[in-house]
Coordinates of C-alpha atoms in Angstrom, one line a residue:
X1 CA -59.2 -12.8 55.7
X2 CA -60.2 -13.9 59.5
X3 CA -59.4 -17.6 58.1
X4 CA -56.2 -17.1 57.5
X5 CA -54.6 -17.0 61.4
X6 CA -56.6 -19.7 62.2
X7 CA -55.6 -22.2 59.9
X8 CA -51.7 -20.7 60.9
X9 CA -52.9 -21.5 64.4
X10 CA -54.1 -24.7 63.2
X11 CA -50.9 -25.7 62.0
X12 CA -48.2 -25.1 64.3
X13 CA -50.9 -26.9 67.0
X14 CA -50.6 -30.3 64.9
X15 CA -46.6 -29.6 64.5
X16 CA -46.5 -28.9 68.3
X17 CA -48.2 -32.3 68.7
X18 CA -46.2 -34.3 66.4
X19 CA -43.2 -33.2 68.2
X20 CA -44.4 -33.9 70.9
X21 CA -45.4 -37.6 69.9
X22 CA -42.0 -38.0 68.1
X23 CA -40.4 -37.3 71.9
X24 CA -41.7 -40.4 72.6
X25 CA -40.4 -42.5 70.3
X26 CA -36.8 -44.2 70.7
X27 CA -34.1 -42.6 69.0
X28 CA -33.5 -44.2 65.2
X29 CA -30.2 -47.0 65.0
X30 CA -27.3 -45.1 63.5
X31 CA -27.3 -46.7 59.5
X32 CA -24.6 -48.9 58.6
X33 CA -23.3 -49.4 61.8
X34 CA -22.9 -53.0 63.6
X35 CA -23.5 -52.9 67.4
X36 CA -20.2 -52.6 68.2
X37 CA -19.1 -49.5 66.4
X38 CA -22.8 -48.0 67.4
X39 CA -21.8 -48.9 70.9
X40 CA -18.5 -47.1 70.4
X41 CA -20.2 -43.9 69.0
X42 CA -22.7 -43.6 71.7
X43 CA -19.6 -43.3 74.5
X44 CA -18.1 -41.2 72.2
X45 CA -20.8 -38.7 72.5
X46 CA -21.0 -39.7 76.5
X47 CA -17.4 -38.6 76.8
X48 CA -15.7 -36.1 75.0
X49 CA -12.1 -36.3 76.1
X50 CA -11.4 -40.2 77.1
X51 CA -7.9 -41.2 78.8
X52 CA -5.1 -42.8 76.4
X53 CA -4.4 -45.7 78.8
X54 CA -0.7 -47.2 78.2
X55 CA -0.1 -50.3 76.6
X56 CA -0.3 -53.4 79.2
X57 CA -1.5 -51.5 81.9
X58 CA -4.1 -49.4 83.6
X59 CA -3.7 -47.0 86.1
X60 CA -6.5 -44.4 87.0
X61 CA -3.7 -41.7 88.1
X62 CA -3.5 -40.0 91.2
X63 CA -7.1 -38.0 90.6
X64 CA -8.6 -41.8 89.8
X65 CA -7.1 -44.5 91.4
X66 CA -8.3 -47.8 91.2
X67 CA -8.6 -51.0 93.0
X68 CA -8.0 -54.6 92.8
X69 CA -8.9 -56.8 96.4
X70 CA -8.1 -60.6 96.9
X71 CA -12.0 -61.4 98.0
X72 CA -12.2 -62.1 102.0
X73 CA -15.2 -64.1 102.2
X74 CA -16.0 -62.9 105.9
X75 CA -18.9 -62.5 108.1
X76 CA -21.2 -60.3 107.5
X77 CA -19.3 -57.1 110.0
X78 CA -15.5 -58.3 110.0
X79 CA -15.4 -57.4 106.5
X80 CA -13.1 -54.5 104.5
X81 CA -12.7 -50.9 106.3
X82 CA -11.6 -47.5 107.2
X83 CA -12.9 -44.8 108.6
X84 CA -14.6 -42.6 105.6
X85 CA -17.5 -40.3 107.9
X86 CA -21.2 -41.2 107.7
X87 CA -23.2 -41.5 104.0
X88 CA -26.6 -41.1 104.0
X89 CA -27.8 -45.0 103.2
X90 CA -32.2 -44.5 103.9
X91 CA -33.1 -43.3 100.0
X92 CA -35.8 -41.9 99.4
X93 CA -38.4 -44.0 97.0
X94 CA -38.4 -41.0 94.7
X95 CA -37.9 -40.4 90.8
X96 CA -34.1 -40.3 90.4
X97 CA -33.3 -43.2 93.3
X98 CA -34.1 -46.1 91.9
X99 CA -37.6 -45.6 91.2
X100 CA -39.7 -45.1 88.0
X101 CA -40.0 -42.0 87.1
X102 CA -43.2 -40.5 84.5
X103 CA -42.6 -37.9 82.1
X104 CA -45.6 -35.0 81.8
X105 CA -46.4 -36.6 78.8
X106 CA -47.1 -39.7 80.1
X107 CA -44.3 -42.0 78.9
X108 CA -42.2 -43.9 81.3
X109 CA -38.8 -42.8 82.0
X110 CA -35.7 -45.4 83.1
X111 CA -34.6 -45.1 86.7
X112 CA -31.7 -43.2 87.4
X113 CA -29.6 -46.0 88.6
X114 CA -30.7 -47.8 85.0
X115 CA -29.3 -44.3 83.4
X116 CA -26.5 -44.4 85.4
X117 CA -25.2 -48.2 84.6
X118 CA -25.8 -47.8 80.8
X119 CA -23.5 -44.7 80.7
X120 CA -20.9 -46.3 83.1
X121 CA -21.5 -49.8 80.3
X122 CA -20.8 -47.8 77.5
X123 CA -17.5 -46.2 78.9
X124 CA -16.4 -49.6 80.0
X125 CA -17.3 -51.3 76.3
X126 CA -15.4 -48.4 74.8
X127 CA -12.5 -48.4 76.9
X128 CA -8.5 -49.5 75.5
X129 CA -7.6 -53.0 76.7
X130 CA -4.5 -55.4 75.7
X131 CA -5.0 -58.8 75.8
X132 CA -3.8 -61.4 78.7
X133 CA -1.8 -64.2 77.3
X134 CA -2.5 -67.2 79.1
X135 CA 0.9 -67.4 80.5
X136 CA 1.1 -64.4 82.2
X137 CA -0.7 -63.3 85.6
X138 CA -3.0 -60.5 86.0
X139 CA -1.3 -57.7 88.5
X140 CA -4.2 -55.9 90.7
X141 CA -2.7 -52.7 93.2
X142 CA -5.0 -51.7 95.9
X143 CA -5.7 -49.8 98.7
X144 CA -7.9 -51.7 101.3
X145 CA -8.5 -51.4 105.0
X146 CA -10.6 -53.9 107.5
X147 CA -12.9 -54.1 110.2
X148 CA -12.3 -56.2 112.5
X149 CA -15.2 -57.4 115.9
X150 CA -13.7 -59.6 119.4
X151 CA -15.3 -62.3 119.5
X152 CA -17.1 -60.9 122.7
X153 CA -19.1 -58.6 120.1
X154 CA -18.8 -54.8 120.7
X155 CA -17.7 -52.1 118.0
X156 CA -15.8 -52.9 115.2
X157 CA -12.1 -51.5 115.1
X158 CA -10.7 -50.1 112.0
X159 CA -7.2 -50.8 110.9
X160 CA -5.2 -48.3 108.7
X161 CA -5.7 -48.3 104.9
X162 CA -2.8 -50.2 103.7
X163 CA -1.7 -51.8 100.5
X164 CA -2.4 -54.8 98.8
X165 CA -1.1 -56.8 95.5
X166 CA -2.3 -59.7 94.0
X167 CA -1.1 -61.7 91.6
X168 CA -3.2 -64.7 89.6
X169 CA -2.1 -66.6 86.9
X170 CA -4.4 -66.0 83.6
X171 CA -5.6 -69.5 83.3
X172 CA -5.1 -70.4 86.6
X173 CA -2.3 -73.0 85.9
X174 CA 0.5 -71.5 88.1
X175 CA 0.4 -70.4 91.8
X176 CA -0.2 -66.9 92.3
X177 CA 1.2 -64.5 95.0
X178 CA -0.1 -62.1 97.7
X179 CA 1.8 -59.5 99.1
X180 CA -0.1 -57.2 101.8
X181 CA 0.6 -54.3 104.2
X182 CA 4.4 -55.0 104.4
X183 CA 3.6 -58.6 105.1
X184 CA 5.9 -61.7 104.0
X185 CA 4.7 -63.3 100.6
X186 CA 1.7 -65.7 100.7
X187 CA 2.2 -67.9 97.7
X188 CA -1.4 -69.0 96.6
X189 CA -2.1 -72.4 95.0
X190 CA -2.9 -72.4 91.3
X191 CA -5.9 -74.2 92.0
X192 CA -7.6 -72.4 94.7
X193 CA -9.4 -68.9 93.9
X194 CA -7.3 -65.8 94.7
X195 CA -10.6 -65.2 96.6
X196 CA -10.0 -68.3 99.3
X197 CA -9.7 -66.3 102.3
X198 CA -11.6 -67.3 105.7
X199 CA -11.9 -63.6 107.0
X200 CA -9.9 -60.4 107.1
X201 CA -6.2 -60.9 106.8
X202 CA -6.6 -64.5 107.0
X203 CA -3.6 -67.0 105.5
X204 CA -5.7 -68.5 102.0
X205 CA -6.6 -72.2 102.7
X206 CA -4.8 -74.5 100.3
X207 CA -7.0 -75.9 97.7
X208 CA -8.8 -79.5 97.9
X209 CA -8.4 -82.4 96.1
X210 CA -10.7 -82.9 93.2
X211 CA -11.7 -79.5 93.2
X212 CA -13.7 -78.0 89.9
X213 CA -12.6 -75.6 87.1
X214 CA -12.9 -72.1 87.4
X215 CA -16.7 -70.5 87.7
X216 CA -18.2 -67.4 88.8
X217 CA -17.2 -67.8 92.3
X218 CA -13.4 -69.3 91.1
X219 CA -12.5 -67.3 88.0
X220 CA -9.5 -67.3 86.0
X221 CA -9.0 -63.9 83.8
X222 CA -9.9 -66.6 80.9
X223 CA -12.8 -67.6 82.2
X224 CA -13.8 -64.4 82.6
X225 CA -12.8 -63.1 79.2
X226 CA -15.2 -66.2 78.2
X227 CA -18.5 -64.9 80.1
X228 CA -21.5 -64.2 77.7
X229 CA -21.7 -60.2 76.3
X230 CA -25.3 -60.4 76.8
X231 CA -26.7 -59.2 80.1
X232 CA -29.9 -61.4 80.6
X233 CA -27.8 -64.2 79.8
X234 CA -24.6 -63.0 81.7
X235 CA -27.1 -62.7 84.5
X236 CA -29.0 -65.7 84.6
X237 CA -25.3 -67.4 84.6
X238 CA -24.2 -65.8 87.7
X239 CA -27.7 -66.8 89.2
X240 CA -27.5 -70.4 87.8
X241 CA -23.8 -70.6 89.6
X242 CA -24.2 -68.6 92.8
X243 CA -27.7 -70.6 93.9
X244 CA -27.5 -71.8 97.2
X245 CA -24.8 -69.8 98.9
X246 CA -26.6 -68.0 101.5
X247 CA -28.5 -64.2 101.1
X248 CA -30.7 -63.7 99.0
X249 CA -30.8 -64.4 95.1
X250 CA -30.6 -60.6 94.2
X251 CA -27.8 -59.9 96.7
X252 CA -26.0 -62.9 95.6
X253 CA -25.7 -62.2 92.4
X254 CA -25.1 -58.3 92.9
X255 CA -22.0 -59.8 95.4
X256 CA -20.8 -61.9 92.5
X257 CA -20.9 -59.0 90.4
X258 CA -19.2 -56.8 92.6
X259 CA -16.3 -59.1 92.8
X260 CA -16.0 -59.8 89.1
X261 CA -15.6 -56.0 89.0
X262 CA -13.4 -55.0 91.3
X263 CA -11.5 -58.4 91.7
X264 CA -10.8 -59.5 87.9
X265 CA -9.8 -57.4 84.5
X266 CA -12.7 -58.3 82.5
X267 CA -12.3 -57.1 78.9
X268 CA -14.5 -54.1 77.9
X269 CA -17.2 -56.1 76.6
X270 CA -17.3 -57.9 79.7
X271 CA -17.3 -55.4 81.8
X272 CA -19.9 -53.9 80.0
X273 CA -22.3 -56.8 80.3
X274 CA -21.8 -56.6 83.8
X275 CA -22.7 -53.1 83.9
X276 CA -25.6 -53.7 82.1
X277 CA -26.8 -57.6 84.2
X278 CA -26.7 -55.1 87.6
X279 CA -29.0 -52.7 86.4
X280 CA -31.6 -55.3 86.5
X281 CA -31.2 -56.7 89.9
X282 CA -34.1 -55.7 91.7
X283 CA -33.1 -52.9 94.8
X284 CA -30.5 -51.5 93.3
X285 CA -29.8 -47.6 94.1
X286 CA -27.5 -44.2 92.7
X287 CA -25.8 -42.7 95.9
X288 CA -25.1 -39.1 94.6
X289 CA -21.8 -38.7 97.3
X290 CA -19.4 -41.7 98.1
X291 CA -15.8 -42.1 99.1
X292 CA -12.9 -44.8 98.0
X293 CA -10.5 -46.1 100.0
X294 CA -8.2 -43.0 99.3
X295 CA -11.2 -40.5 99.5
X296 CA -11.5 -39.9 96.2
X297 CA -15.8 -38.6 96.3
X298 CA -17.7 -39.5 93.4
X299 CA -21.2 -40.9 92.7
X300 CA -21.8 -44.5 93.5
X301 CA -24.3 -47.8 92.6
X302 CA -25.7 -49.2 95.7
X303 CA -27.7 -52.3 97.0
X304 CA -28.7 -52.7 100.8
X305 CA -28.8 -56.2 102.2
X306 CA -29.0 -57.9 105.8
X307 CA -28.0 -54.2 107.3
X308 CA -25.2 -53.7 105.4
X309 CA -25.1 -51.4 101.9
X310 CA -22.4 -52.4 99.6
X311 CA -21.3 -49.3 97.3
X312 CA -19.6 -49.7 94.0
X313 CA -17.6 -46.0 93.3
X314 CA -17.4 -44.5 90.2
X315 CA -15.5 -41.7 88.6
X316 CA -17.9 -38.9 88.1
X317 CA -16.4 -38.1 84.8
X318 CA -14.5 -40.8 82.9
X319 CA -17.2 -43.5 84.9
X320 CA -14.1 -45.6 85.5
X321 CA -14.1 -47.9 88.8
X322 CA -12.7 -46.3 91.7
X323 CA -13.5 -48.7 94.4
X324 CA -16.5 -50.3 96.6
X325 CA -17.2 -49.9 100.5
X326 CA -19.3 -51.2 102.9
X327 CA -22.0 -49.1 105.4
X328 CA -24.1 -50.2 107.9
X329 CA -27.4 -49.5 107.2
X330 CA -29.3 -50.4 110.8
X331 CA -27.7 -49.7 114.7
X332 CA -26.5 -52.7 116.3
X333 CA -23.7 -54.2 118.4
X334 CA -21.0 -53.2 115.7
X335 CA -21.8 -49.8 115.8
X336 CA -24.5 -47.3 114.6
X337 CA -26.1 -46.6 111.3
X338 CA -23.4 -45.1 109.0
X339 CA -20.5 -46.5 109.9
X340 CA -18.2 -47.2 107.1
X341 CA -17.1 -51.3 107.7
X342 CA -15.4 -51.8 104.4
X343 CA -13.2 -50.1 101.7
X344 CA -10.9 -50.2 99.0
X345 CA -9.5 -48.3 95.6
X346 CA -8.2 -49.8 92.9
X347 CA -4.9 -48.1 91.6
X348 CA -3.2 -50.7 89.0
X349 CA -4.4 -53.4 87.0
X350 CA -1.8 -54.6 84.3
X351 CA -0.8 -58.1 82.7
X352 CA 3.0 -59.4 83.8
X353 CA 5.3 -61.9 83.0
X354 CA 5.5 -63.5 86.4
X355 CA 4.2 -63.3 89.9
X356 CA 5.8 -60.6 92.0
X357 CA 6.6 -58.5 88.9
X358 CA 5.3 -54.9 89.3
X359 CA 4.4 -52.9 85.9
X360 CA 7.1 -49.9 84.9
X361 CA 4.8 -47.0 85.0
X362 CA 3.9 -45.4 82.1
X363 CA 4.6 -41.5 81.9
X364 CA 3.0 -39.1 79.1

């Protein structure tokens, strides 16, 4: 009769540890699903209400706008800007910012900025999309603003936050246009990279003569439509392409990244392979509490770099792109620790028939 509660003991000790055991173990594939549709499923239980986004265009709304930038290769301070406050940019090398974390039972658990970028992949993969025809030009709205430093040093000076459109032909075959802060019209050559700009507010440079087809650091919407859906492979392409232009090979390619994000309409595959090629870049960080352009807060993916911390923002619920900005990490001539040099939000990107065509907005 004594036996009897041990052996009941007994039992629930080796269920206990099985559980426990099992814990550890990945999570089974879904049966009779192909990647795709088991890539679908797992957003699907990420995000319970996703937006309807209208045919031909996206807009983020006026709780979520978004951003599109013609890239200002600049130096490293007279770069994008507005005034935003101070973020915190010294993380701590704890679990849950960008270090390893182990659970109690001894199994390694994935960074939170690894977390983060596979939930933010899976929205993106699972997001509605029409596709570019090669005739038309991709439309990107923004909001962007720009620091600016004399040439005598000193601290930078912010302009006001202030439009910008772009327009780029899909297969880069026609000349696109820019049109920025009530500005005339900058036509820009269908050879040269909407991204050909010397510094902030600069006139794009005409292209050269014998100049190469589009690449990672000159993309056409087709080219990027084109990239490889697998990150290790997306990743050592953009590593392969970028070698040699200054920083370091980490920061370039999160750089290159950033700009095929926030400068391009990658298709949702895309998109999600880029999600997925930055989460293994060594360095990068989750801030919890970031701004856009607009000041829109949500939770952002960081990487610090020669003093400066470039912030990719993120909707906190729908994971959607909201912007990126730029903080000084170290005190210096340009200013101290926490000043905001750079920052934009997407609000539009839609396909159009010609340059200087806006999308009709779409109402529910």
């Amino acid at each position: 009769m004594n036996t009897s509660p041990r052996r009941r003991t007994h039992h629930r000790s080796e269920d206990t540890e099985r559980l426990g055991l099992t814990g550890l173990l990945p999570p089974p594939p879904v049966p009779g699903l192909d990647p795709d549709r088991e890539l679908l499923l797992k957003e699907a239980l990420l995000r319970k209400a996703a937006l309807a986004e209208p045919p031909g265009v996206l807009t983020t709304g006026a709780s979520r706008p978004r951003r599109r930038l013609v890239r200002v290769l600049a130096p490293a301070v007279a770069c994008t800007v507005a005034v935003c406050g101070v973020v915190a940019v010294n993380l701590a090398d704890k679990p849950g910012r960008g270090t390893t974390a182990v659970t109690r039972g001894g199994a390694p658990r994935a960074p939170e900025v690894t977390q983060l970028l596979d939930r933010i992949a899976l929205a993106a993969a699972g997001r509605k999309q029409p596709t570019v025809r090669a005739d038309q030009f991709v439309y990107i709205e923004s909001k962007v603003a720009y620091a600016a430093q004399s040439a005598g040093g000193g601290p930078v000076t912010m302009a006001p936050v202030h439009t910008r459109q772009v327009w780029s032909s899909a297969d880069g075959s026609r000349p696109g246009l820019l049109r920025e802060g009530g500005g005339p019209d900058t036509p820009l050559d269908a050879d040269a990279p909407v991204h050909t700009l010397d510094g902030p507010g600069a006139t794009p440079r005409p292209s050269t003569a014998g100049k190469r087809g589009p690449s990672i650091s000159n993309p056409t919407h087709q080219y990027v439509a084109s990239l490889p859906t697998d990150p290790d492979a997306l990743l050592k392409l953009i590593r392969d392409e970028t070698r040699g232009q200054g920083q370091d090979p980490d920061q370039r390619a999160f750089t290159a990244i950033g700009e095929l994000l926030a400068e391009t309409w990658a298709p949702p595959r895309v998109s999600a392979a880029l999600y997925k090629a930055a989460a293994r870049i060594p360095g990068v960080t989750v801030i919890h509490a970031a701004t856009d352009a607009t000041g829109r807060e949500g939770v952002a993916v960081a990487r610090t770099a020669h003093g400066q911390q470039t912030q990719w923002v993120f909707d906190r619920t729908t994971y959607a792109f909201l912007g990126e900005r730029t903080v000084l990490t170290e005190a210096g001539d340009a200013g101290p620790a926490g000043t905001v040099v750079g920052t934009s939000a997407v609000l539009t990107k839609a396909a159009v028939d010609r340059a200087g065509e806006t999308p009709v907005p779409v109402t529910a």
